Each structure stands twice: as structure tokens, then as C-alpha cells.
Tab-separated table of N, CA and C in Angstrom:
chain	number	residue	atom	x	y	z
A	394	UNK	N	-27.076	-36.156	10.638
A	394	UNK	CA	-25.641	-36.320	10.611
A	394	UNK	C	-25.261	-37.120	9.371
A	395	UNK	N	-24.275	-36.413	8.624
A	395	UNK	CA	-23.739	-37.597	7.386
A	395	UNK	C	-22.939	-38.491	7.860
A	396	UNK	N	-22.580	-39.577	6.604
A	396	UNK	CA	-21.950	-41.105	7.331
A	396	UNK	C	-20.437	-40.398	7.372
A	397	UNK	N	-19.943	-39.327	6.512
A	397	UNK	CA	-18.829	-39.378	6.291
A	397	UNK	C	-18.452	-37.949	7.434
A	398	UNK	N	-17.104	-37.008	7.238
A	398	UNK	CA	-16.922	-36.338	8.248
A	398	UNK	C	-17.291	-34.729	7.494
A	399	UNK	N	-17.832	-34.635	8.650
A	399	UNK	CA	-18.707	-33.398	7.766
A	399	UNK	C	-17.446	-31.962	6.602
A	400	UNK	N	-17.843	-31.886	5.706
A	400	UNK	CA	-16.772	-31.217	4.611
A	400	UNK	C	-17.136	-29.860	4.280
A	401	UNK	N	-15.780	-28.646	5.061
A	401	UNK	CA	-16.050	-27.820	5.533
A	401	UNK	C	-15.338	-26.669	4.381
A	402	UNK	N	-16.081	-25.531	3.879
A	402	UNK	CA	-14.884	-24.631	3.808
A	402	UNK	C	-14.811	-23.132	4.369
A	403	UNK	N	-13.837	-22.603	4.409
A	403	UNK	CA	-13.665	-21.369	5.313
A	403	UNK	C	-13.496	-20.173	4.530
A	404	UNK	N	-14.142	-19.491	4.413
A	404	UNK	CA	-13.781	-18.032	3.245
A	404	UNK	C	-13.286	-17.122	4.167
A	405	UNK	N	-11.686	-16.355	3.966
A	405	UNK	CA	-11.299	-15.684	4.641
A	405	UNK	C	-10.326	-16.155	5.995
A	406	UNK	N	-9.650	-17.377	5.563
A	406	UNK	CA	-9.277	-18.245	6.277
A	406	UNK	C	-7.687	-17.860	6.738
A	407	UNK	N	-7.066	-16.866	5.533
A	407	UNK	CA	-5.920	-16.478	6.219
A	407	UNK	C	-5.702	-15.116	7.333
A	408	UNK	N	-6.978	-14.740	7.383
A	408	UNK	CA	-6.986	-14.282	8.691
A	408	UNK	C	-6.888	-14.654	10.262
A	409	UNK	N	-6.985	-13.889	11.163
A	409	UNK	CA	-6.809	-14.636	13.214
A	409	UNK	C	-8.607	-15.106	12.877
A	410	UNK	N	-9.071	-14.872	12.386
A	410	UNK	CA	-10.490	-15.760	12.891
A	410	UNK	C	-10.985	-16.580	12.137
A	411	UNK	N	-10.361	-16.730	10.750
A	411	UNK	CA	-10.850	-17.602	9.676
A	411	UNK	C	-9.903	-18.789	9.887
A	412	UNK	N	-8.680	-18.421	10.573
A	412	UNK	CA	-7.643	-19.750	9.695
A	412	UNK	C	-7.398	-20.392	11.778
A	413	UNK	N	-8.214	-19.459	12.776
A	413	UNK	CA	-8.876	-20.541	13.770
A	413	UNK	C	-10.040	-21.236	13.604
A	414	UNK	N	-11.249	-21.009	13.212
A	414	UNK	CA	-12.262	-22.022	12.689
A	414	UNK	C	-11.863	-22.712	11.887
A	415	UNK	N	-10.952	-22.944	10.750
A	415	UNK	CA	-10.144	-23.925	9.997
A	415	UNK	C	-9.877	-25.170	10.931
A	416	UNK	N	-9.203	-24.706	11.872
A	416	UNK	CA	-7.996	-25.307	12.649
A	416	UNK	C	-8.844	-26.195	13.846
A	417	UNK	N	-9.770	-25.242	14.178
A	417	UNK	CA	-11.177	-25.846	15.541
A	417	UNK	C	-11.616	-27.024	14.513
A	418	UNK	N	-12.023	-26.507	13.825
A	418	UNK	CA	-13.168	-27.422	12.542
A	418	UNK	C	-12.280	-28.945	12.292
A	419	UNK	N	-11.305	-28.942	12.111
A	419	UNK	CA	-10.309	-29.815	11.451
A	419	UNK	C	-9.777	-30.569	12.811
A	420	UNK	N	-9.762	-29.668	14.058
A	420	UNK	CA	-9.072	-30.791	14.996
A	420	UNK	C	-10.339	-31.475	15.801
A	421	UNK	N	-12.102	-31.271	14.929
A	421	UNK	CA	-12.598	-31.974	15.600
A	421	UNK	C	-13.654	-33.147	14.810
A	422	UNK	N	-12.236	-32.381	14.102
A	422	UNK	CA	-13.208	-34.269	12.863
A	422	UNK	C	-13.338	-34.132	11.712
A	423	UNK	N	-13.856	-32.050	11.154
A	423	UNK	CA	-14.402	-32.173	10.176
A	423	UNK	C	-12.716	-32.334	9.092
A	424	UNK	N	-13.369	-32.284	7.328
A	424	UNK	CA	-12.670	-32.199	6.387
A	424	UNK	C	-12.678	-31.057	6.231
A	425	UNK	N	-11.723	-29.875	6.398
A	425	UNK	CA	-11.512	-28.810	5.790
A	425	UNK	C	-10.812	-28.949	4.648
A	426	UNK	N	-11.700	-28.732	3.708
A	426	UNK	CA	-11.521	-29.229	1.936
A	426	UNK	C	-11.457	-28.321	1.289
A	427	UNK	N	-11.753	-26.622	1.464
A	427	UNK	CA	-11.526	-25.583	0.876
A	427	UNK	C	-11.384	-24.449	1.533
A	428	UNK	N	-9.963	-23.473	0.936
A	428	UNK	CA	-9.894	-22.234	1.812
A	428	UNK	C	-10.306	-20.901	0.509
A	429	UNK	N	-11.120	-20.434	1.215
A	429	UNK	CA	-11.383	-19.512	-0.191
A	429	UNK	C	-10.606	-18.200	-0.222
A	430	UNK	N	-9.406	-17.707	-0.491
A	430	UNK	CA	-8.686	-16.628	-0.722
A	430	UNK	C	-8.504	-15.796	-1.559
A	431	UNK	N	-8.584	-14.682	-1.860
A	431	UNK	CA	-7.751	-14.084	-3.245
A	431	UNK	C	-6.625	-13.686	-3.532
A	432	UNK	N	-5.835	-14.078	-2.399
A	432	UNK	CA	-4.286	-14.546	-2.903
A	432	UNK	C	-3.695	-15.252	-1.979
A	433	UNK	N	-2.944	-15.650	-2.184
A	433	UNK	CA	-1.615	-16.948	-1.386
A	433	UNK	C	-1.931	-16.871	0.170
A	434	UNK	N	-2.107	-15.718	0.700
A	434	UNK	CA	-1.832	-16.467	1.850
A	434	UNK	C	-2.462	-17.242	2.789
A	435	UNK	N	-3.089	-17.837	2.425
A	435	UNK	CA	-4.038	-19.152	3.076
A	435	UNK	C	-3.150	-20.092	2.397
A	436	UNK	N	-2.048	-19.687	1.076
A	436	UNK	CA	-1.224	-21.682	1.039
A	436	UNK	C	-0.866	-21.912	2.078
A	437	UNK	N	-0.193	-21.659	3.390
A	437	UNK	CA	0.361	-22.227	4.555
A	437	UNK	C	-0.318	-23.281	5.131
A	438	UNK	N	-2.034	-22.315	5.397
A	438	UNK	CA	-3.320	-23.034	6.079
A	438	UNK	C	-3.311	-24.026	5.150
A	439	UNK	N	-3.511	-24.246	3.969
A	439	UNK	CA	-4.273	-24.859	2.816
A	439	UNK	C	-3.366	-25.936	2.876
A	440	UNK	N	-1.925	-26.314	2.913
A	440	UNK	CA	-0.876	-27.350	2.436
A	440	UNK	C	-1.038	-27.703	4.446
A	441	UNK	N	-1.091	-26.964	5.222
A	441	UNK	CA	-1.236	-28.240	6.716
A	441	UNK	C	-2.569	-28.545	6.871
A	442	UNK	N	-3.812	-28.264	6.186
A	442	UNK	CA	-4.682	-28.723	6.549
A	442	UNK	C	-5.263	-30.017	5.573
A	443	UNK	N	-4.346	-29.283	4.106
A	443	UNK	CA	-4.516	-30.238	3.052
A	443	UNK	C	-5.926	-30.419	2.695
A	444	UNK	N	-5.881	-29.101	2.650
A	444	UNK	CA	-7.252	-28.404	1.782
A	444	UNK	C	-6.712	-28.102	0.440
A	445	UNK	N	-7.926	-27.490	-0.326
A	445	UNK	CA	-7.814	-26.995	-1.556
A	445	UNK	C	-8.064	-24.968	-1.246
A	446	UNK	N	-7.132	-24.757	-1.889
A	446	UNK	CA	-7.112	-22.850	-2.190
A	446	UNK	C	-7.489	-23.099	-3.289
A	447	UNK	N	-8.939	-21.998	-3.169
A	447	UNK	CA	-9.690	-21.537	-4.331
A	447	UNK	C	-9.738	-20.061	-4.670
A	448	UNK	N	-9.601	-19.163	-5.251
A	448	UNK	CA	-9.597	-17.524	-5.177
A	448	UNK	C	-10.722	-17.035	-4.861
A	449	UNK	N	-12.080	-17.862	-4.891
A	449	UNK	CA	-13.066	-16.795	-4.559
A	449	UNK	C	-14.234	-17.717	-4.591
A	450	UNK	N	-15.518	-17.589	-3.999
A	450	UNK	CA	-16.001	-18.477	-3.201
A	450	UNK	C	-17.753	-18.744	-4.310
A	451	UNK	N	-17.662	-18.405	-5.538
A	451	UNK	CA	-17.684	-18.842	-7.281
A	451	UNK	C	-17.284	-20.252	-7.632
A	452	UNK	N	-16.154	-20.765	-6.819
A	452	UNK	CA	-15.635	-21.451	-7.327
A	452	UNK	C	-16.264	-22.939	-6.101
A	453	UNK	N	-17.094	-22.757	-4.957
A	453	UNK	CA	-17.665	-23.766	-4.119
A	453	UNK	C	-18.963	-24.020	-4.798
A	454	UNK	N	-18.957	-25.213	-4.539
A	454	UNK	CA	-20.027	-26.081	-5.179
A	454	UNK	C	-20.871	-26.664	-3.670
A	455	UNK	N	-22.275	-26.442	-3.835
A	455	UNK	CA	-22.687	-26.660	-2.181
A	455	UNK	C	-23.209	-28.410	-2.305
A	456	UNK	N	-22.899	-29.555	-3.291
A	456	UNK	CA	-23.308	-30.800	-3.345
A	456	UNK	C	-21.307	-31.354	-2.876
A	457	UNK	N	-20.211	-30.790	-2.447
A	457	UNK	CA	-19.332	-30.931	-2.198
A	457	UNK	C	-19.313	-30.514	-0.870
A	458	UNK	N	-20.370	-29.637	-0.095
A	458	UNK	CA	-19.637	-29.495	0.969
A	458	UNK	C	-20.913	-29.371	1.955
A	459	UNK	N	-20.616	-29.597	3.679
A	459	UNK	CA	-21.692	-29.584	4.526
A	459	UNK	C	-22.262	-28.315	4.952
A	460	UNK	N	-20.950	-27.479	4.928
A	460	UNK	CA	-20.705	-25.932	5.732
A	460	UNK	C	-20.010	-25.036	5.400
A	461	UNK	N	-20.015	-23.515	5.280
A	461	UNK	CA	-18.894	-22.768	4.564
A	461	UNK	C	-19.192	-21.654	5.808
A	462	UNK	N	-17.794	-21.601	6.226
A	462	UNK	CA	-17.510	-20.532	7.421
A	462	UNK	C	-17.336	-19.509	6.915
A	463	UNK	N	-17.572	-18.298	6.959
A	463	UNK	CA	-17.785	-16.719	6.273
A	463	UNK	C	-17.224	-16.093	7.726
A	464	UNK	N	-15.691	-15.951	7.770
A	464	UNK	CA	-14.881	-15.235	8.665
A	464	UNK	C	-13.790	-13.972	8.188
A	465	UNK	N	-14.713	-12.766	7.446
A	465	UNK	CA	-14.265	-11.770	7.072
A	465	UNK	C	-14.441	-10.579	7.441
A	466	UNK	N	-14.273	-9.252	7.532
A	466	UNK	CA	-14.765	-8.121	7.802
A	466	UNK	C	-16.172	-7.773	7.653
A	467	UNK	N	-16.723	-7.770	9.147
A	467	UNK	CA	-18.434	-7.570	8.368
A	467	UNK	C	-19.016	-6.822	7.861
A	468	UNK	N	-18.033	-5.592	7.252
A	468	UNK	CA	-18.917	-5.052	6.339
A	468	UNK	C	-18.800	-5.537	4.884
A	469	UNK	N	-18.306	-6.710	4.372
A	469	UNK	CA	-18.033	-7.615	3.548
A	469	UNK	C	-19.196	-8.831	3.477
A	470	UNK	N	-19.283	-9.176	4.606
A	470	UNK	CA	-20.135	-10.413	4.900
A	470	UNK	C	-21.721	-10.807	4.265
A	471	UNK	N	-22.340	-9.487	4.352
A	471	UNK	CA	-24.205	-10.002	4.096
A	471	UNK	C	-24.103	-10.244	2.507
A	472	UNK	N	-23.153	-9.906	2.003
A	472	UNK	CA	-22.836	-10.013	-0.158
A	472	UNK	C	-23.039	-11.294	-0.292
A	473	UNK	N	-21.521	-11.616	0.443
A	473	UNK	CA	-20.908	-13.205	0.284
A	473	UNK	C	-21.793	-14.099	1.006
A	474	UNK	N	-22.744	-13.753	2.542
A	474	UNK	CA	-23.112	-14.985	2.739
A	474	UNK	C	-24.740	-14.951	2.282
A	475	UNK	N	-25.149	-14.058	1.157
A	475	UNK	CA	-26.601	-14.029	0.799
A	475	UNK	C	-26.722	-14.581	-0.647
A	476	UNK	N	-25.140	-14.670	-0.773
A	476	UNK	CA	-25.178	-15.373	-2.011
A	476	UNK	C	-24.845	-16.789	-1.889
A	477	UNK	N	-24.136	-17.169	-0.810
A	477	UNK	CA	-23.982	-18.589	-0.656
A	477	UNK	C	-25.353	-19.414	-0.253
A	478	UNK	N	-26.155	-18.548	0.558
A	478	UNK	CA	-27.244	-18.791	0.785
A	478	UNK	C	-28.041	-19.170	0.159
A	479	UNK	N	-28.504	-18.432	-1.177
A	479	UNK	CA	-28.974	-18.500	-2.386
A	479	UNK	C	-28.427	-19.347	-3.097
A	480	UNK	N	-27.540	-19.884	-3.072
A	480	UNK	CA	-26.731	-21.189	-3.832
A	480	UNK	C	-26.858	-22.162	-3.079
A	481	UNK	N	-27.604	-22.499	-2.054
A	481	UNK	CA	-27.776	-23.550	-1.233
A	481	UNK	C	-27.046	-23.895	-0.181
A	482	UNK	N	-26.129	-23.089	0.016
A	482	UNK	CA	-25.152	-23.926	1.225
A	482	UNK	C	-25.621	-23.434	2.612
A	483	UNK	N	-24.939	-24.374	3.907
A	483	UNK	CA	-25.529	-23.727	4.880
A	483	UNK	C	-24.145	-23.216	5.240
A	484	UNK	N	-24.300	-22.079	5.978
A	484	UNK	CA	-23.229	-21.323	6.287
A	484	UNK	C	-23.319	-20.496	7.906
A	485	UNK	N	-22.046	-20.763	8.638
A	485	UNK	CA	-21.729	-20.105	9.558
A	485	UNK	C	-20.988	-19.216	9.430
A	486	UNK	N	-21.495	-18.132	10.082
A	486	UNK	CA	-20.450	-16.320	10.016
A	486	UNK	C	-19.788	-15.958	11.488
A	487	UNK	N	-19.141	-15.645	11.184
A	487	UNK	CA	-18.061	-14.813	11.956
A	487	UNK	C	-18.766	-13.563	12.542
A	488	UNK	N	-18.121	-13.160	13.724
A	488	UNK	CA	-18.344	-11.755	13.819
A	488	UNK	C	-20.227	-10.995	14.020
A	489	UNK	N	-20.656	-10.145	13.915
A	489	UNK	CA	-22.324	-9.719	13.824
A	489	UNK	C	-22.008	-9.896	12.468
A	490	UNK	N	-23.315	-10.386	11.954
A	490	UNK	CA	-23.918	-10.777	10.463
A	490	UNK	C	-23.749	-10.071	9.664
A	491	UNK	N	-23.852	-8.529	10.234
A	491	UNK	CA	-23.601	-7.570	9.234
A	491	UNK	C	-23.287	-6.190	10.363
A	492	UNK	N	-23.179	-4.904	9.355
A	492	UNK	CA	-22.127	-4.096	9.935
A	492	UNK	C	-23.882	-2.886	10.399
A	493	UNK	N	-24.622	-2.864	9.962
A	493	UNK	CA	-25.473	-1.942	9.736
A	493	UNK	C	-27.147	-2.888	9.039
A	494	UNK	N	-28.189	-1.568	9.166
A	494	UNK	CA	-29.561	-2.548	8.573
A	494	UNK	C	-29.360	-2.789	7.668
A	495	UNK	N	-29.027	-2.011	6.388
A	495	UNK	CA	-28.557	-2.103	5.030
A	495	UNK	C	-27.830	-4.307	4.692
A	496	UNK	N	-27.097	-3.874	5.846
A	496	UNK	CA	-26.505	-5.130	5.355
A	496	UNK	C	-27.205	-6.761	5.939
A	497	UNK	N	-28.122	-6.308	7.178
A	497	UNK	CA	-28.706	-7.109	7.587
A	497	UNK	C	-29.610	-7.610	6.659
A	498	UNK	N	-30.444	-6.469	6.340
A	498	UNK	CA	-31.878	-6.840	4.988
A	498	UNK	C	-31.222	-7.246	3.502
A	499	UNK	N	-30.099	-7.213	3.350
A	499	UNK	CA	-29.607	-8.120	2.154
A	499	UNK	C	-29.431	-10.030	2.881
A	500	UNK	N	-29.255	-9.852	4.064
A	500	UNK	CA	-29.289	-11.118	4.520
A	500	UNK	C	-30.668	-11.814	4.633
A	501	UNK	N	-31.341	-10.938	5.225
A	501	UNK	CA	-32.672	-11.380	5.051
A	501	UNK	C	-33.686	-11.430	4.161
A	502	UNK	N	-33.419	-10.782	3.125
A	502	UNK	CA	-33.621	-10.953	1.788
A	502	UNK	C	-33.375	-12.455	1.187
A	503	UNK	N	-32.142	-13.267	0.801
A	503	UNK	CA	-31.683	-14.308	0.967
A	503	UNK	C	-32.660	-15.255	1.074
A	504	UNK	N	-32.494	-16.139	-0.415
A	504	UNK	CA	-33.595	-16.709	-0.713
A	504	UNK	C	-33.112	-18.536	0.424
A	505	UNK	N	-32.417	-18.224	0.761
A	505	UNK	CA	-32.127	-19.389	1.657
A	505	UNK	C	-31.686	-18.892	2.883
A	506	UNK	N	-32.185	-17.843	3.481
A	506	UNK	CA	-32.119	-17.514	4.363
A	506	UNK	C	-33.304	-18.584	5.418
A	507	UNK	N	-33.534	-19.344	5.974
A	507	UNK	CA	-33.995	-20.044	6.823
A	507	UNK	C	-33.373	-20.586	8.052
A	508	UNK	N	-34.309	-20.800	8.692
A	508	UNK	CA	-33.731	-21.131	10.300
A	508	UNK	C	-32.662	-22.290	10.412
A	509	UNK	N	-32.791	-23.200	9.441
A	509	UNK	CA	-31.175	-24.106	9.688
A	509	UNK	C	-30.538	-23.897	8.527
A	510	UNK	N	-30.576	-22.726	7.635
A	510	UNK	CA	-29.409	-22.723	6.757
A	510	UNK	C	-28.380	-21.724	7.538
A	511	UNK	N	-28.508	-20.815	8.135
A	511	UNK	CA	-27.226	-19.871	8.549
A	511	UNK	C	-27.497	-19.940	10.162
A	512	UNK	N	-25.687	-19.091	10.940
A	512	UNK	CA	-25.843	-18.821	11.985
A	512	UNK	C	-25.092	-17.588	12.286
A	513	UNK	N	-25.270	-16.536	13.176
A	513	UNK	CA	-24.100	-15.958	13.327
A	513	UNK	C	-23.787	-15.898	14.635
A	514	UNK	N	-22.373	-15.501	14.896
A	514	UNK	CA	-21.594	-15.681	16.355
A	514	UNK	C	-21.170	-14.390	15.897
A	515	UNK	N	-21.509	-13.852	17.650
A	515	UNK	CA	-20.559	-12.275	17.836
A	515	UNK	C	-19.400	-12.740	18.786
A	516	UNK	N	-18.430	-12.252	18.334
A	516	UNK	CA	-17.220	-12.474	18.609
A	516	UNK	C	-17.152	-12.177	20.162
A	517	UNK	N	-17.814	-11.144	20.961
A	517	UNK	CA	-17.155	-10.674	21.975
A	517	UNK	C	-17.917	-11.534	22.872
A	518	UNK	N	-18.855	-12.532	22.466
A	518	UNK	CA	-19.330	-13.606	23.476
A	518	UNK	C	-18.294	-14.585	23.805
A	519	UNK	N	-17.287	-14.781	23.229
A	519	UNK	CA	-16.162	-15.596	23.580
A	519	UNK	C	-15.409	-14.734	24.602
A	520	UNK	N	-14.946	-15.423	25.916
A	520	UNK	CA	-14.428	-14.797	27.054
A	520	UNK	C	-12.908	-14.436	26.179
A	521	UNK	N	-12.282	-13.523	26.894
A	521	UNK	CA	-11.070	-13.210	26.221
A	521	UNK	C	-10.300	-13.929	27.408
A	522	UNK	N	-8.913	-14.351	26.458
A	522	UNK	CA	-7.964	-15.354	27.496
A	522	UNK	C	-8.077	-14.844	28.764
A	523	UNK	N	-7.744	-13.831	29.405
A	523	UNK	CA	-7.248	-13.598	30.677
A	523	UNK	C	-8.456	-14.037	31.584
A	524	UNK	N	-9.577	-13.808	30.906
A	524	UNK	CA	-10.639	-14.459	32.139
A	524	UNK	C	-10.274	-15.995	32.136
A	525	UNK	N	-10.830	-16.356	33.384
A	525	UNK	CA	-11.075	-17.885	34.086
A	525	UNK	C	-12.466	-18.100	34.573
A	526	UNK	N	-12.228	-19.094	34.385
A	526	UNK	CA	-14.325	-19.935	34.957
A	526	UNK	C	-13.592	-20.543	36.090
A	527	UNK	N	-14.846	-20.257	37.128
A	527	UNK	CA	-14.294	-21.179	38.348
A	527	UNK	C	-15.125	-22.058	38.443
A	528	UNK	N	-15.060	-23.136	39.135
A	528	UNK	CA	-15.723	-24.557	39.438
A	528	UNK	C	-17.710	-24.461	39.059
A	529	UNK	N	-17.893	-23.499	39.212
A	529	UNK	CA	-19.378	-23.345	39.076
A	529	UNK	C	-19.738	-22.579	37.593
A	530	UNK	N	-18.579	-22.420	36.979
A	530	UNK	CA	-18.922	-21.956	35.252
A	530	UNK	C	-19.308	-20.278	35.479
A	531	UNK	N	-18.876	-19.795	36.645
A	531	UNK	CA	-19.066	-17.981	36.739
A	531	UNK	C	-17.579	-17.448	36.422
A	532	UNK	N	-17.611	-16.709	35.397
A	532	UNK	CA	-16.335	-15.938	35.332
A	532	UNK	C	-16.166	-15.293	37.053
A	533	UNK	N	-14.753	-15.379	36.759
A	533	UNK	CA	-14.021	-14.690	37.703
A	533	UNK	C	-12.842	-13.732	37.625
């Protein structure tokens, strides 16, 4: 654990799943310090979270930051997070890792591909609102 609050950025942040991990990330301590976009609309996210908008994720430096959330279309994803990988950062993804094998074996390729540099979350493991947990943690 670092002394300070862990310093986060989100690529793809003005989207419904990038600019909620922003928002999770930020209301539980961390610094969301960069939104990586290629155009404006992450300023909204970027000026209430009082982050920095960067155009493209070239521009993250991994001795600035703890974590970089990769919450984009996954057939986008194994490029951007095999290169962040390879640049040292550790990074959490959005969504399945990739869309197909093609895109998996560019991930695993990934010269920083190791067991605590990345993670991925499939989206449909999150219950959707209308379910409820009852007292014993069993959907109902």
C-alpha cells in the first residue's frame, strides 16, 4: 500500500462504464488524476473530479500513477492495455479482456503481462439493478 492515496487514471472515461469507475475510484479515496479522451467529452468528468484530460493514453507516465482503468470497447482493449503493460503500469480492464483469441494473445504476449500487473472484470458478473440479495447473500 502507498503512504499517499492511490493515483488513478481511466481511459475511456466519458463513457457509462469508464466515467463509473472514475466516480467508484474517487468516492473511495483514490486520486483520479487523469481522464484519457480524444475529445471533450470527459471535460465534465475531468473539471468534477479535478482530474487532468489528456487525448490519448501516450501521454501517461506510469512513475505518476498506481493504476490505469482501460474501460472501452473490447475490441479496442488488448492494443491499449498491452501497451500500457509494456510501459509498466498496472492496469484494470473493463468488460472480457478481449473480443476474440487474436486479441487475447496480443495480451498475453505483453511484456508485463504478469500476475499482479493486470486484471479483467466481465461485466455481466455484476447483478443488474433489479435483482436483490436477501439476508443470506442468494439472489432473489
Amino acid at each position: 500500500m502507498t503512504a499517499h492515496a492511490p493515483r488513478v487514471a481511466v481511459v475511456g472515461a466519458a463513457g457509462w462504464a469508464g466515467s463509473r469507475h472514475a466516480r467508484a475510484f474517487a468516492a473511495a479515496g483514490a486520486k483520479v488524476s487523469i481522464l484519457a479522451e480524444k475529445d471533450e467529452r470527459g471535460l465534465a468528468l475531468a473539471q468534477e473530479l479535478g482530474a487532468q484530460l489528456v487525448p490519448s493514453t501516450a501521454d501517461l507516465h506510469p512513475e505518476h500513477l498506481d493504476l490505469v482503468v482501460v474501460a472501452l470497447p473490447t475490441t479496442m482493449q488488448p492494443v491499449i492495455c498491452a501497451d500500457l503493460l509494456n510501459r509498466g503500469f498496472r492496469v484494470l480492464t473493463e468488460k472480457p479482456v478481449a473480443a476474440d483469441a487474436e486479441g487475447a494473445a496480443v495480451l498475453a504476449a505483453a511484456s508485463g503481462c504478469t500476475g499482479d500487473s493486470w486484471l479483467g472484470i466481465r461485466s455481466t458478473t455484476i447483478p443488474p439493478p433489479h435483482w436483490s440479495l436477501n439476508g443470506s447473500g442468494t439472489r432473489t
